[in-house]
Every structure is written in C-alpha cells, then in structure tokens.
XYZ file of C-alpha atoms in Angstrom:
509
model
C 86.296 119.879 92.910
C 83.166 117.875 93.537
C 83.073 114.111 93.523
C 80.642 112.707 90.999
C 78.364 109.959 92.317
C 78.866 106.311 91.360
C 77.614 105.483 87.904
C 74.759 103.096 87.339
C 74.141 101.099 84.224
C 70.743 100.807 82.581
C 70.340 97.446 84.332
C 70.286 99.083 87.778
C 67.121 97.187 88.654
C 67.858 93.621 87.652
C 65.410 90.842 88.365
C 66.131 87.871 90.669
C 66.194 85.710 87.553
C 68.943 87.914 86.075
C 70.945 87.595 89.298
C 70.619 83.806 89.225
C 71.836 83.830 85.632
C 74.742 86.093 86.630
C 75.653 83.638 89.404
C 75.731 80.798 86.876
C 77.986 82.908 84.662
C 80.340 83.254 87.633
C 80.372 79.460 87.963
C 77.843 78.560 90.644
C 74.446 76.911 90.642
C 72.099 78.870 92.963
C 71.248 76.823 96.075
C 70.677 79.534 98.694
C 67.332 81.311 99.032
C 67.339 84.828 97.503
C 64.943 86.317 100.042
C 66.854 89.395 101.237
C 66.110 92.885 99.917
C 68.386 95.899 99.585
C 67.604 97.247 103.050
C 68.206 93.835 104.593
C 71.580 93.630 102.858
C 72.584 97.054 104.196
C 71.230 96.055 107.598
C 73.469 93.011 107.951
C 76.664 95.028 107.434
C 75.389 97.827 109.668
C 74.559 95.237 112.330
C 77.995 93.633 112.066
C 79.784 96.994 112.320
C 77.550 97.653 115.335
C 78.721 100.860 116.990
C 76.997 99.701 120.186
C 79.284 96.680 120.172
C 82.670 97.868 118.895
C 82.678 101.361 120.408
C 81.383 100.158 123.765
C 83.517 97.044 124.196
C 86.798 98.801 123.327
C 85.969 102.091 125.027
C 88.088 101.103 128.040
C 91.004 100.393 125.694
C 90.553 103.880 124.249
C 90.524 105.538 127.685
C 93.973 104.092 128.342
C 95.449 104.373 124.844
C 95.319 108.011 123.830
C 92.197 108.980 125.732
C 89.384 111.223 124.493
C 91.377 113.066 121.817
C 92.470 109.866 120.068
C 89.035 108.249 120.382
C 87.160 111.188 118.820
C 89.627 112.375 116.175
C 90.752 108.824 115.500
C 87.152 107.849 114.806
C 86.740 110.739 112.368
C 89.973 109.968 110.489
C 89.668 106.185 110.442
C 86.065 106.464 109.264
C 87.125 108.508 106.243
C 89.776 105.997 105.199
C 87.461 103.046 105.815
C 84.862 104.706 103.587
C 87.480 104.676 100.810
C 88.116 100.971 101.445
C 84.378 100.291 101.437
C 83.748 102.152 98.176
C 86.622 100.380 96.430
C 85.452 97.009 97.729
C 81.855 97.757 96.740
C 82.967 98.285 93.148
C 84.548 94.824 93.010
C 81.551 93.294 94.803
C 79.255 94.645 92.100
C 81.267 92.743 89.496
C 81.461 89.482 91.504
C 78.346 89.106 93.740
C 79.028 85.695 95.310
C 79.041 84.305 98.855
C 82.781 83.727 98.536
C 83.157 87.491 98.207
C 86.761 88.563 98.845
C 88.527 85.314 97.998
C 86.450 84.771 94.853
C 87.305 88.314 93.701
C 91.008 87.715 94.392
C 90.916 84.390 92.592
C 89.317 85.911 89.498
C 91.609 88.933 89.388
C 94.901 87.418 90.545
C 94.764 83.636 90.321
C 94.269 80.630 92.571
C 96.964 81.427 95.176
C 95.714 84.983 95.649
C 92.219 83.621 96.211
C 93.470 80.905 98.545
C 95.341 83.192 100.955
C 92.665 85.896 100.816
C 90.076 83.298 101.795
C 92.042 82.102 104.787
C 92.653 85.666 106.018
C 88.996 86.534 105.537
C 87.922 83.399 107.397
C 90.254 84.157 110.318
C 88.873 87.673 110.564
C 85.234 86.593 110.415
C 85.632 83.889 113.058
C 87.633 86.286 115.237
C 84.795 88.780 114.869
C 82.212 86.291 116.185
C 84.432 85.619 119.194
C 85.085 89.316 119.807
C 81.463 90.413 119.444
C 79.868 87.665 121.509
C 82.524 87.718 124.232
C 82.062 91.489 124.468
C 78.327 90.886 124.812
C 79.066 88.410 127.612
C 81.147 91.057 129.410
C 78.314 93.565 129.204
C 75.834 90.947 130.399
C 78.089 90.362 133.406
C 78.142 94.109 134.066
C 74.330 94.211 133.903
C 74.079 91.342 136.375
C 76.542 93.158 138.626
C 74.440 96.326 138.652
C 71.128 94.582 139.118
C 71.948 91.763 141.505
C 75.531 92.326 142.688
C 76.784 89.394 140.633
C 80.592 89.399 140.418
C 81.697 88.322 136.922
C 84.618 85.892 136.763
C 86.404 84.560 133.667
C 84.568 81.257 134.128
C 81.092 82.764 134.446
C 81.755 85.109 131.532
C 82.779 82.131 129.402
C 79.525 80.320 130.250
C 77.486 83.390 129.263
C 79.544 83.630 126.055
C 78.838 80.013 125.136
C 75.100 80.501 125.731
C 75.143 83.513 123.390
C 76.951 81.491 120.719
C 74.354 78.742 121.012
C 71.524 81.275 120.664
C 73.077 82.713 117.505
C 73.605 79.276 115.992
C 69.954 78.365 116.554
C 68.654 81.654 115.132
C 70.743 81.199 111.999
C 69.357 77.710 111.414
C 65.865 79.103 110.776
C 66.878 80.584 107.428
C 67.940 83.865 105.865
C 64.448 85.404 106.041
C 64.594 85.472 109.865
C 68.198 86.737 109.727
C 67.102 89.526 107.385
C 64.156 90.465 109.614
C 66.351 90.602 112.729
C 68.918 92.735 110.921
C 66.234 95.174 109.767
C 65.030 95.530 113.356
C 68.691 95.880 114.394
C 69.178 99.031 112.302
C 66.428 100.918 114.098
C 67.418 99.461 117.459
C 70.994 100.712 116.991
C 70.002 104.188 115.800
C 67.304 104.520 118.457
C 69.677 103.179 121.110
C 72.384 105.700 120.248
C 69.846 108.536 120.315
C 68.527 107.352 123.690
C 71.983 106.970 125.264
C 73.353 110.267 123.947
C 70.145 112.092 124.833
C 70.054 110.726 128.385
C 73.732 111.503 128.974
C 73.262 115.027 127.652
C 70.138 115.860 129.697
C 70.280 113.973 133.007
C 73.758 114.605 134.513
C 74.300 118.042 136.044
C 78.025 118.004 135.281
C 79.724 117.399 131.938
C 83.292 117.480 130.715
C 84.372 120.518 128.724
C 84.750 120.459 124.915
C 88.467 121.052 125.478
C 88.696 117.845 127.499
C 86.658 115.780 125.043
C 88.546 116.853 121.930
C 92.080 117.555 123.199
C 92.724 115.465 126.350
C 95.476 112.918 125.693
C 95.970 110.014 128.107
C 98.832 107.521 127.990
C 98.488 104.483 130.223
C 100.350 102.099 127.944
C 103.887 102.426 129.307
C 105.216 103.684 125.959
C 106.863 107.115 125.876
C 106.028 108.169 122.326
C 102.664 109.966 122.073
C 102.647 109.335 118.313
C 103.000 105.588 118.847
C 100.272 105.590 121.506
C 97.915 107.580 119.293
C 98.570 105.179 116.414
C 97.769 102.018 118.361
C 94.777 103.817 119.876
C 93.175 103.727 116.425
C 92.321 100.063 117.089
C 89.014 101.099 118.667
C 87.778 102.674 115.456
C 89.350 100.185 113.054
C 87.955 97.213 114.987
C 84.475 98.722 114.968
C 84.703 99.532 111.251
C 85.015 95.920 110.182
C 82.618 93.289 108.961
C 80.982 95.315 106.200
C 81.934 92.538 103.779
C 78.858 90.793 105.217
C 76.841 92.460 102.444
C 79.027 90.698 99.895
C 78.849 87.318 101.667
C 75.028 87.486 101.634
C 74.860 88.568 97.983
C 73.673 85.143 96.783
C 70.671 85.607 99.073
C 69.976 89.228 98.023
C 67.732 90.454 95.224
C 69.445 92.789 92.737
C 72.713 91.856 94.448
C 75.018 93.470 91.869
C 73.768 96.850 93.076
C 72.235 96.173 96.500
C 75.332 94.490 97.990
C 77.601 97.334 96.830
C 75.229 99.966 98.190
C 74.886 98.010 101.431
C 78.643 98.140 102.063
C 78.977 101.889 101.517
C 75.787 102.893 103.302
C 76.612 100.805 106.381
C 79.955 102.600 106.749
C 78.814 106.204 106.484
C 75.741 105.712 108.676
C 77.938 104.029 111.324
C 80.528 106.791 110.971
C 78.044 109.527 111.884
C 76.205 107.632 114.618
C 79.434 106.311 116.173
C 80.928 109.780 116.526
C 77.795 110.940 118.337
C 77.969 107.932 120.681
C 81.651 108.405 121.554
C 81.160 112.126 122.140
C 78.093 111.524 124.307
C 79.909 108.992 126.488
C 83.039 111.120 126.865
C 81.190 114.336 127.759
C 79.376 112.386 130.517
C 82.488 110.980 132.273
C 82.269 111.927 135.959
C 85.469 110.260 137.260
C 88.078 109.300 134.670
C 90.175 106.990 136.846
C 87.111 105.482 138.464
C 85.654 104.779 135.040
C 88.810 102.949 133.939
C 88.850 100.849 137.135
C 85.108 100.136 137.181
C 83.976 97.268 139.390
C 81.596 96.256 136.595
C 84.592 95.455 134.399
C 83.064 97.624 131.641
C 83.953 101.369 131.672
C 80.874 102.511 129.656
C 78.676 100.847 132.292
C 80.403 102.969 134.946
C 79.761 106.133 132.923
C 76.068 105.260 132.741
C 75.986 104.379 136.443
C 77.682 107.615 137.561
C 75.593 109.794 135.251
C 72.170 108.152 135.425
C 72.081 106.015 138.558
C 71.515 102.271 138.818
C 68.068 102.232 137.199
C 69.036 104.307 134.178
C 72.329 102.482 133.727
C 70.620 99.088 133.863
C 68.024 100.083 131.268
C 70.596 101.454 128.822
C 72.931 98.509 129.330
C 70.054 96.281 128.295
C 69.693 98.356 125.115
C 73.409 97.869 124.406
C 73.308 94.122 125.078
C 70.380 93.577 122.707
C 72.257 95.535 120.028
C 75.299 93.328 120.567
C 73.119 90.242 120.239
C 71.883 91.534 116.890
C 75.490 92.156 115.878
C 76.724 88.689 116.792
C 73.810 87.048 115.012
C 74.607 88.936 111.800
C 78.281 88.013 112.051
C 77.475 84.306 112.393
C 75.396 84.598 109.196
C 78.291 86.224 107.312
C 80.953 83.827 108.609
C 78.880 80.737 107.889
C 78.386 81.860 104.277
C 82.123 82.280 103.957
C 82.653 78.751 105.335
C 80.020 77.429 102.920
C 81.520 79.189 99.904
C 85.122 78.261 100.725
C 84.084 74.645 101.206
C 82.101 74.719 97.969
C 85.455 75.289 96.263
C 87.138 72.530 98.343
C 89.396 74.845 100.343
C 88.722 73.599 103.894
C 89.441 70.289 105.597
C 86.156 68.372 105.524
C 84.733 70.566 102.759
C 82.233 67.893 101.732
C 80.486 68.344 105.098
C 80.710 72.132 105.517
C 79.180 72.915 102.112
C 75.958 70.980 102.741
C 72.745 73.032 102.602
C 69.414 72.247 104.265
C 66.703 71.551 101.693
C 64.077 72.913 104.112
C 65.619 76.282 105.006
C 68.285 76.538 102.269
C 70.778 77.359 105.023
C 74.340 75.932 105.280
C 73.693 74.234 108.623
C 77.111 72.542 109.183
C 78.860 75.821 108.302
C 76.859 77.615 111.008
C 77.928 75.095 113.661
C 81.571 75.178 112.562
C 81.600 78.979 112.794
C 80.336 79.151 116.369
C 82.453 76.237 117.629
C 85.662 77.705 116.218
C 84.775 81.144 117.616
C 84.378 79.508 121.026
C 87.844 77.955 120.755
C 89.365 81.336 119.838
C 87.999 82.889 123.042
C 89.056 80.080 125.427
C 92.367 81.790 126.377
C 90.222 84.465 128.067
C 89.839 81.967 130.907
C 93.518 82.360 131.719
C 94.553 85.818 130.500
C 92.963 89.204 131.127
C 94.434 90.521 127.869
C 93.132 87.703 125.690
C 90.024 89.655 124.664
C 92.205 92.433 123.242
C 94.088 89.769 121.326
C 90.845 88.404 119.854
C 89.806 91.857 118.630
C 93.254 92.371 117.116
C 92.983 88.972 115.393
C 89.718 90.132 113.847
C 91.334 93.303 112.498
C 94.569 91.654 111.373
C 92.736 88.909 109.526
C 89.917 90.749 107.837
C 91.536 94.109 107.024
C 94.267 92.786 104.672
C 91.631 90.599 103.012
C 89.709 93.767 102.089
C 92.708 95.291 100.325
C 93.816 92.284 98.261
C 90.954 92.289 95.699
C 91.175 96.095 95.524
C 94.909 95.918 94.769
C 94.371 93.168 92.199
C 91.651 95.247 90.543
C 94.093 98.154 90.250
C 96.769 95.844 88.868
C 94.364 94.320 86.363
C 93.575 97.776 84.855
C 91.388 97.322 81.766
C 91.005 93.573 82.375
C 88.618 94.372 85.215
C 85.042 94.751 83.965
C 83.009 96.852 86.438
C 79.526 95.824 87.433
C 76.467 98.115 87.584
C 77.917 99.960 90.635
C 81.120 101.780 89.678
C 83.243 104.671 90.953
C 84.032 105.794 87.429
C 87.095 108.039 87.185
C 87.499 107.939 90.967
C 88.111 104.192 90.962
C 91.892 104.391 90.818
C 92.587 107.179 93.390
C 90.081 105.791 95.884
C 91.508 102.302 95.375
C 95.096 103.342 96.050
C 94.105 105.279 99.178
C 92.351 102.120 100.401
C 95.346 99.853 99.718
C 97.872 102.176 101.403
C 95.633 102.627 104.451
C 95.160 98.894 104.897
C 98.913 98.262 104.555
C 99.598 100.813 107.310
C 97.026 99.544 109.809
C 98.004 95.905 109.214
C 101.550 96.682 110.343
C 100.283 98.939 113.113
C 98.068 96.366 114.774
C 100.817 93.756 114.881
C 102.816 96.027 117.197
C 102.782 95.625 121.011
C 100.137 97.720 122.751
C 101.597 97.780 126.283
C 105.051 98.208 127.783
C 106.782 96.171 129.140
C 105.925 93.334 126.792
C 105.182 90.192 128.802
C 103.218 86.998 128.259
C 100.119 88.803 129.531
C 100.580 92.030 127.535
C 101.872 90.506 124.294
C 99.931 91.357 121.130
C 99.176 87.914 119.752
C 97.663 89.195 116.513
C 100.973 88.823 114.686
C 101.276 85.215 115.900
C 97.722 84.493 114.741
C 98.507 86.015 111.349
C 101.629 83.895 110.930
C 99.795 80.789 112.161
C 96.954 81.123 109.655
C 99.398 81.797 106.804
C 101.433 78.706 107.766
C 98.253 76.618 108.026
C 97.067 77.914 104.660
C 100.449 77.111 103.089
C 100.558 73.584 104.494
C 96.976 72.869 103.453
C 97.665 74.293 99.986
C 99.952 71.376 99.228
C 97.194 68.982 100.295
C 94.195 70.619 98.620
C 95.677 72.496 95.652
C 94.546 69.841 93.161
C 90.931 69.931 94.321
C 90.619 73.642 95.187
C 89.424 76.038 92.538
C 86.635 78.408 91.627
C 84.665 77.245 88.588
C 84.907 79.168 85.330
C 81.249 78.542 84.502
C 78.493 76.404 85.914
C 76.680 73.850 83.860
C 78.514 70.532 83.557
C 76.676 67.350 84.525
C 79.297 66.558 87.158
C 78.917 69.959 88.829
C 75.127 69.666 88.839
C 75.365 66.248 90.474
C 77.747 67.552 93.154
C 75.436 70.444 93.972
C 72.432 68.143 94.256
C 74.314 65.826 96.635
C 75.038 68.733 99.028
C 71.380 69.731 99.525
C 70.213 67.676 102.481
C-alpha cells in the first residue's frame, strides 16, 4: 500500500497579508518582521538538528553505550519514528502558525493548563538545547586547540570558550531575523558539504577500514549494566538528541512568508534530509576507526577528533574539525533564535516571571532583544555544573531531550483527542493523520521514560541521570507559578481590542 502525499488546499500559496490576517484570527497583532522564506524556515530546523553537532558531540557516548551496531541501526530506527512525530506536528503547525508553537497548539486544543505545562516543557528543552549545542562546540574548539597548539582543555577553559560562543550567538541574533535566515541558509550547504567532505576523506585517505560486519553488528557495553537490551535502549539517546529542535520552524512561523505551509514543510524536510545525511556521517566515522579503545580515551577529549587524527593526520584532522565547529556555531545560533521566540511568545501571554520585560521587541530590528539575552544567560547557568562534574554535559543533553520530546507529543495527542473539532490547515496528512499521530505519541511516551533511566552502573553522584530531576523541577516550578500567574496567563481568542493594541504598542521599544 502506498502512502498518499499530504494534501494541499487551493490556498497553498498564501500572501504575507493573508498570513498576517491569519495571525490576527489566532489572537495576535503582528509585531515581528516576516522576512523569512520557505527555504530559510527549513534551514533553521535543519541547522538546529545539526548532524555535525548532535552526532559528533555524542559519538563518544555511542561508542560506550551499544557501540557501532546501536549507533547505526538506532539512527535508522529513531529517524523513522521521529519522522512520524515531525509529520504529525507539522499538521498541527499548519493550523496554528504562531511563535508560541507547541504551547499555543496545546492551549487551543486542550485548554489553558495543557498549554501552560507544554510551554514550560518546551522552554526547558529549548534552553537545554542551547547549552548542549554551544558547550559541545566549546569541547570541539578545545580539541582543535589541542591538535594545533597542544592546548590542554580544562573544565574552566572550556567554560570560558562556551561563554564566548553564547555571547557571539546573542549578538548575531540582535541584528534581526534577516541575518538569522541568511546564516541558516548558508548553514544548510555547509552541513551537507561538510558531511560529504568528512565522509569522502575518511573513505579515500586511510589505508585501513573496519569491516561492514564490525560497523553494523559490533555491540559494545561499557555502561556497567548487564542487559544488552537495556544498553541498546539507552544508546538511542545519540539519535534522539540529534533529532530534536525541528520545532524551530514553528517558532519562526510569525517571521515566515506563507507560514501555514512553509513551516510545516520545513519541519518534515529538515528531518528526512538530516536522517539520510546523518546515517552517512555515522557510517563514515565508524568505518574509519583505527583504534577503538584509543578513540574512546582520546587525549583531545572528543572521540571523533581522534578518528580524524588517526585517519588523516594532524593537518587533515584540524581542517575537518574546523568544518565541524563552524557547523556547530550555525546550529547554536539557530537554536538561540528559536528559544528566544519561545520566550517572547510565552511572555506575550504572561506566562513567565517578568513577562513585561521579556516580550519587548526592538522597533529597529523587530527582534525580541530581552528574550535573546534571557535565553543565553539561562543556558549558561544550565551548563555551570560542567565545571564540577564530568558527566554534567550528558545530563544537559538528556535535559534537552526530556523537556522538548514530551512537548512535541502533547499537541499531537490533543489533536487526536479533539477528533473532528480540529480543523486542519493547508498542510494535512489526510487519512494518515490518525495512524501517524498515534505512532508519534507512543514513541514519545517510550523515549521519555527511557531517558529518565540511569545510563551507567553503579549509580553515583557523578553518574546519576539528572534528567528526571530536571523534569520534576520544571513541573514543580510550573505548578507553583501557575497559582501566581493563572489569572493573567492566557492566549487571546482574537486580536483587535483597544486594550490589546495598546499593550502591543507599549512593548515595541
């Protein structure tokens, strides 16, 4: 049986004016600049997924937690399920193209409390993603400095590099969405070209390669747990962490032309392109491993850097590490854009402490400047435990997954529960909406439980998986703040009252 393609309405090509009118119908006065095209919208999600960030930074985790077999087959399987999640989410995005994205969808389909908790989970995941991406970039920068000048990275020096990267991304985002869109468009070709260059070099230059049997069947358990099924399950974190952040297309929908279609397409396209390119990257790296144990214990602190060094020599490894680092910089910049729009939108509906500040928009660039600064500062705070714990970075990546993944499933579940009350937008799955939606919800439920489980045995303060604690903490915080802000929080039913227009005008500075 063949799967019919998504259905498009006759209004597939809507004008910017129509999108602004649609936004008003959803309750919001347009204040952000709609300067991003369809490719730019796809590019931001593709940049946030960033196979050269997620795959590379957690590759060492994969070597220890299931090894090559789990990394390659796990990527293939997780990618298929994530594509289902992405398609189901794209359908809801088409109906509700707002910067609030997931929480606005949940609010409309399930009520204020559903929207409230979805927003807090989404925010935790987005801020955790900034921390994870930029700290990973700092680790790779340390590895580059080690190869080139013998610099020995320490937790303190890595933290300084991390803070400089955060500052760079904050400044780039203050110039406006047009620059963000341009950088993301460049990022797409940089990522695809970078993967082709890395895989090509690793295939041609080394004289020795691992066998296909090793790459696709070798199982490695360095976790301390006895059950190979359990180890393989937690080893899926590499793929699931990488396949996150595609909601960026939805968060930038108020700045995208033809957003009801372009944002939905951007989500789906970013996933399947990343799925194909990521598999090629993981296979290329794994075939080129020269010394498995030496790679895991690399003096650079980054196993992929050791693979490049062993296979290509110092010069080749340095050049390709630079390619990876630039890709990670693109990724982090896109994630700051997405997270800041979530902060702006959530504050616009009075959900955050200090909302009156965080929802302000620059009249010059039409960018939510305070929201940008809040995003990078909070991401910095999330990564501070890395100064004291070698496992803190793994905890940050797990926080990203545990926060953002459930937030994806909530609007999908509420859409399924709403049945005929849900009115699809121009991008729809048609008769496949229900089966794809239920596959997405069940998958997310499974991985949410999975990534709260301990990843190493014995479980100590250093090896504890703190994702579950972070999840409980954000839910407690959201519950406490609900009793403070529940009277002021709420998504508008329709924009147009004099009071709402006055409030919007006051927030453009």
